[in-house]
CSV table of C-alpha atoms in Angstrom, one decimal:
chain,number,residue,atom,x,y,z
A,40,MET,CA,88.2,165.1,-21.5
A,41,PRO,CA,91.8,165.6,-18.9
A,42,SER,CA,93.8,163.4,-19.5
A,43,ASN,CA,95.5,161.0,-16.6
A,44,ILE,CA,91.0,161.0,-16.2
A,45,PHE,CA,92.0,157.3,-16.6
A,46,ALA,CA,95.1,155.4,-14.5
A,47,THR,CA,96.5,153.8,-17.4
A,48,THR,CA,96.6,156.5,-19.8
A,49,GLY,CA,98.5,160.9,-19.0
A,50,THR,CA,97.1,161.8,-22.8
A,51,ASN,CA,93.4,163.3,-23.6
A,52,VAL,CA,90.9,161.3,-23.9
A,53,SER,CA,88.5,162.1,-26.4
A,54,ILE,CA,83.7,160.4,-26.5
A,55,LEU,CA,82.5,159.8,-29.2
A,56,PHE,CA,78.5,159.3,-28.5
A,57,LEU,CA,77.0,158.2,-31.9
A,58,ASP,CA,72.9,158.7,-32.3
A,59,LYS,CA,72.0,157.9,-35.3
A,60,GLU,CA,68.1,159.2,-34.5
A,61,ASN,CA,70.2,162.3,-35.3
A,62,SER,CA,70.6,161.9,-39.4
A,63,LYS,CA,70.2,165.7,-39.1
A,64,GLY,CA,70.6,167.5,-36.7
A,65,ASP,CA,73.8,169.2,-35.8
A,66,ILE,CA,76.4,168.1,-33.4
A,67,VAL,CA,77.9,169.4,-29.8
A,68,LEU,CA,81.8,169.2,-29.1
A,69,MET,CA,83.2,170.2,-25.7
A,70,ASP,CA,87.0,170.5,-24.7
A,71,ALA,CA,86.6,168.9,-20.7
A,72,SER,CA,90.8,168.6,-20.4
A,73,LYS,CA,91.1,171.9,-17.9
A,74,LEU,CA,88.3,170.4,-16.4
A,75,GLY,CA,89.0,168.7,-13.3
A,76,THR,CA,91.1,168.2,-10.0
A,77,THR,CA,94.9,166.3,-10.4
A,78,VAL,CA,96.4,164.0,-7.6
A,79,LYS,CA,98.2,162.2,-7.2
A,80,GLU,CA,97.8,157.9,-5.9
A,81,ASP,CA,100.6,156.4,-5.1
A,82,LYS,CA,103.7,156.4,-8.2
A,83,ASN,CA,100.6,157.7,-10.3
A,84,GLN,CA,98.8,160.9,-11.6
A,85,LYS,CA,95.1,160.8,-12.4
A,86,THR,CA,92.6,163.7,-12.9
A,87,LEU,CA,89.7,163.7,-11.5
A,88,LEU,CA,85.7,164.9,-12.2
A,89,SER,CA,83.6,166.5,-9.4
A,90,PRO,CA,80.3,166.3,-9.6
A,91,THR,CA,79.1,168.8,-9.9
A,92,GLU,CA,82.2,169.0,-13.5
A,93,GLU,CA,79.9,165.8,-14.8
A,94,ASP,CA,76.7,167.8,-14.5
A,95,TYR,CA,77.7,170.4,-16.4
A,96,ILE,CA,79.4,167.8,-19.0
A,97,ILE,CA,76.1,166.0,-19.4
A,98,THR,CA,73.4,169.5,-19.3
A,99,THR,CA,75.3,170.9,-21.5
A,100,PHE,CA,75.8,167.4,-24.4
A,101,ASN,CA,72.0,166.9,-23.0
A,102,ASN,CA,70.7,170.2,-24.1
A,103,HIS,CA,72.9,171.4,-27.3
A,104,GLU,CA,74.2,174.4,-26.0
A,105,ALA,CA,77.1,176.6,-26.9
A,106,LYS,CA,79.4,177.8,-23.9
A,107,GLU,CA,82.5,179.1,-24.4
A,108,ASP,CA,86.0,177.5,-24.7
A,109,PHE,CA,84.2,174.9,-23.5
A,110,SER,CA,81.2,173.8,-26.2
A,111,VAL,CA,79.9,174.8,-29.4
A,112,VAL,CA,77.3,173.6,-31.4
A,113,VAL,CA,78.4,172.7,-35.4
A,114,SER,CA,76.3,171.0,-38.2
A,115,TYR,CA,76.9,168.3,-40.2
A,116,GLU,CA,78.6,171.1,-43.0
A,117,ASP,CA,80.7,172.5,-40.8
A,118,ILE,CA,82.4,169.4,-39.8
A,119,LYS,CA,82.7,169.0,-43.5
A,120,ALA,CA,84.5,171.7,-44.0
A,121,LYS,CA,87.7,171.5,-41.7
A,122,ASN,CA,87.7,167.6,-43.3
A,123,TYR,CA,85.6,166.3,-41.1
A,124,SER,CA,87.7,166.7,-37.6
A,125,LEU,CA,86.3,166.1,-34.0
A,126,SER,CA,89.0,168.2,-32.2
A,127,ALA,CA,86.1,171.0,-30.7
A,128,GLY,CA,89.4,173.3,-29.9
A,129,GLN,CA,89.0,174.0,-33.9
A,130,TYR,CA,85.6,175.6,-34.7
A,131,PHE,CA,86.3,177.5,-30.8
A,132,GLU,CA,86.6,181.9,-32.0
A,133,VAL,CA,89.7,182.5,-31.1
A,134,LYS,CA,89.5,185.8,-29.4
A,135,ILE,CA,92.2,188.3,-29.1
A,136,GLU,CA,92.6,190.8,-26.4
A,137,TYR,CA,95.0,193.6,-26.6
A,138,THR,CA,96.1,196.5,-24.4
A,139,ASP,CA,97.9,199.4,-25.3
A,140,ILE,CA,100.8,200.6,-24.4
A,141,THR,CA,103.4,203.4,-24.3
A,142,PRO,CA,107.2,203.2,-25.8
A,143,ALA,CA,108.1,203.1,-22.1
A,144,GLU,CA,106.3,200.1,-20.9
A,145,PHE,CA,107.1,198.8,-24.2
A,146,ALA,CA,110.7,199.4,-24.3
A,147,ALA,CA,110.5,197.6,-20.1
A,148,LYS,CA,108.7,194.5,-21.0
A,149,MET,CA,111.3,193.7,-24.1
A,150,LYS,CA,114.4,195.2,-21.3
A,151,THR,CA,112.9,191.9,-18.6
A,152,PHE,CA,112.4,189.2,-22.1
A,153,GLU,CA,116.1,190.0,-23.2
A,154,SER,CA,117.0,189.7,-19.2
A,155,ASN,CA,115.8,186.7,-19.1
A,156,LEU,CA,116.4,185.2,-22.4
A,157,GLU,CA,120.4,186.0,-21.5
A,158,GLY,CA,119.8,184.1,-18.5
A,159,LEU,CA,118.4,180.7,-19.9
A,160,PHE,CA,120.9,180.8,-22.9
A,161,ALA,CA,123.8,180.8,-19.3
A,162,GLU,CA,122.1,178.5,-18.0
A,163,SER,CA,121.6,176.3,-21.4
A,164,LYS,CA,125.5,176.7,-21.8
A,165,ALA,CA,126.8,175.5,-18.3
A,166,LEU,CA,123.6,173.0,-18.8
A,167,GLU,CA,125.8,171.9,-21.9
A,168,VAL,CA,129.0,172.1,-20.4
A,169,GLU,CA,128.3,169.8,-17.9
A,170,ILE,CA,127.1,167.2,-19.9
A,171,GLN,CA,129.7,166.8,-22.2
A,172,ASN,CA,131.8,166.0,-19.0
A,173,ASN,CA,130.1,163.8,-17.7
A,174,LEU,CA,129.3,161.8,-21.5
A,175,LYS,CA,133.5,162.6,-20.8
A,176,GLY,CA,133.7,160.3,-17.7
A,177,LEU,CA,132.0,157.6,-18.8
A,178,ARG,CA,133.8,154.4,-18.5
A,179,TYR,CA,132.6,151.6,-20.4
A,180,GLU,CA,133.8,148.6,-18.1
């Protein structure tokens, strides 16, 4: 489930439904962490699932469906092979998309990355000096 789905926790939450009748069947694992809308309530943030998203979760689970980057259907043997992990993300197929670029495009991208990195390093050094100066100004009274 998404983070902040419950008012008292900001971490992602896992919900397990155990069915003693499913001793030989497959298991549905879902990663619904990308669903929901974050809303601010007073000082706290929480994530709300829309009725459509709730139905999507329920239907996918009830139909034992595998949906790309959302759910997988695995066997007990699959889970055993992954050292009994119930983290859905470990069972998703990793897809890597390659884009051909020219040497000139590569050089331009690298120049941009280097420039950004130089800027971040300069900002880091300035912050480091500022922090050190602030620490020198602290006094115990």
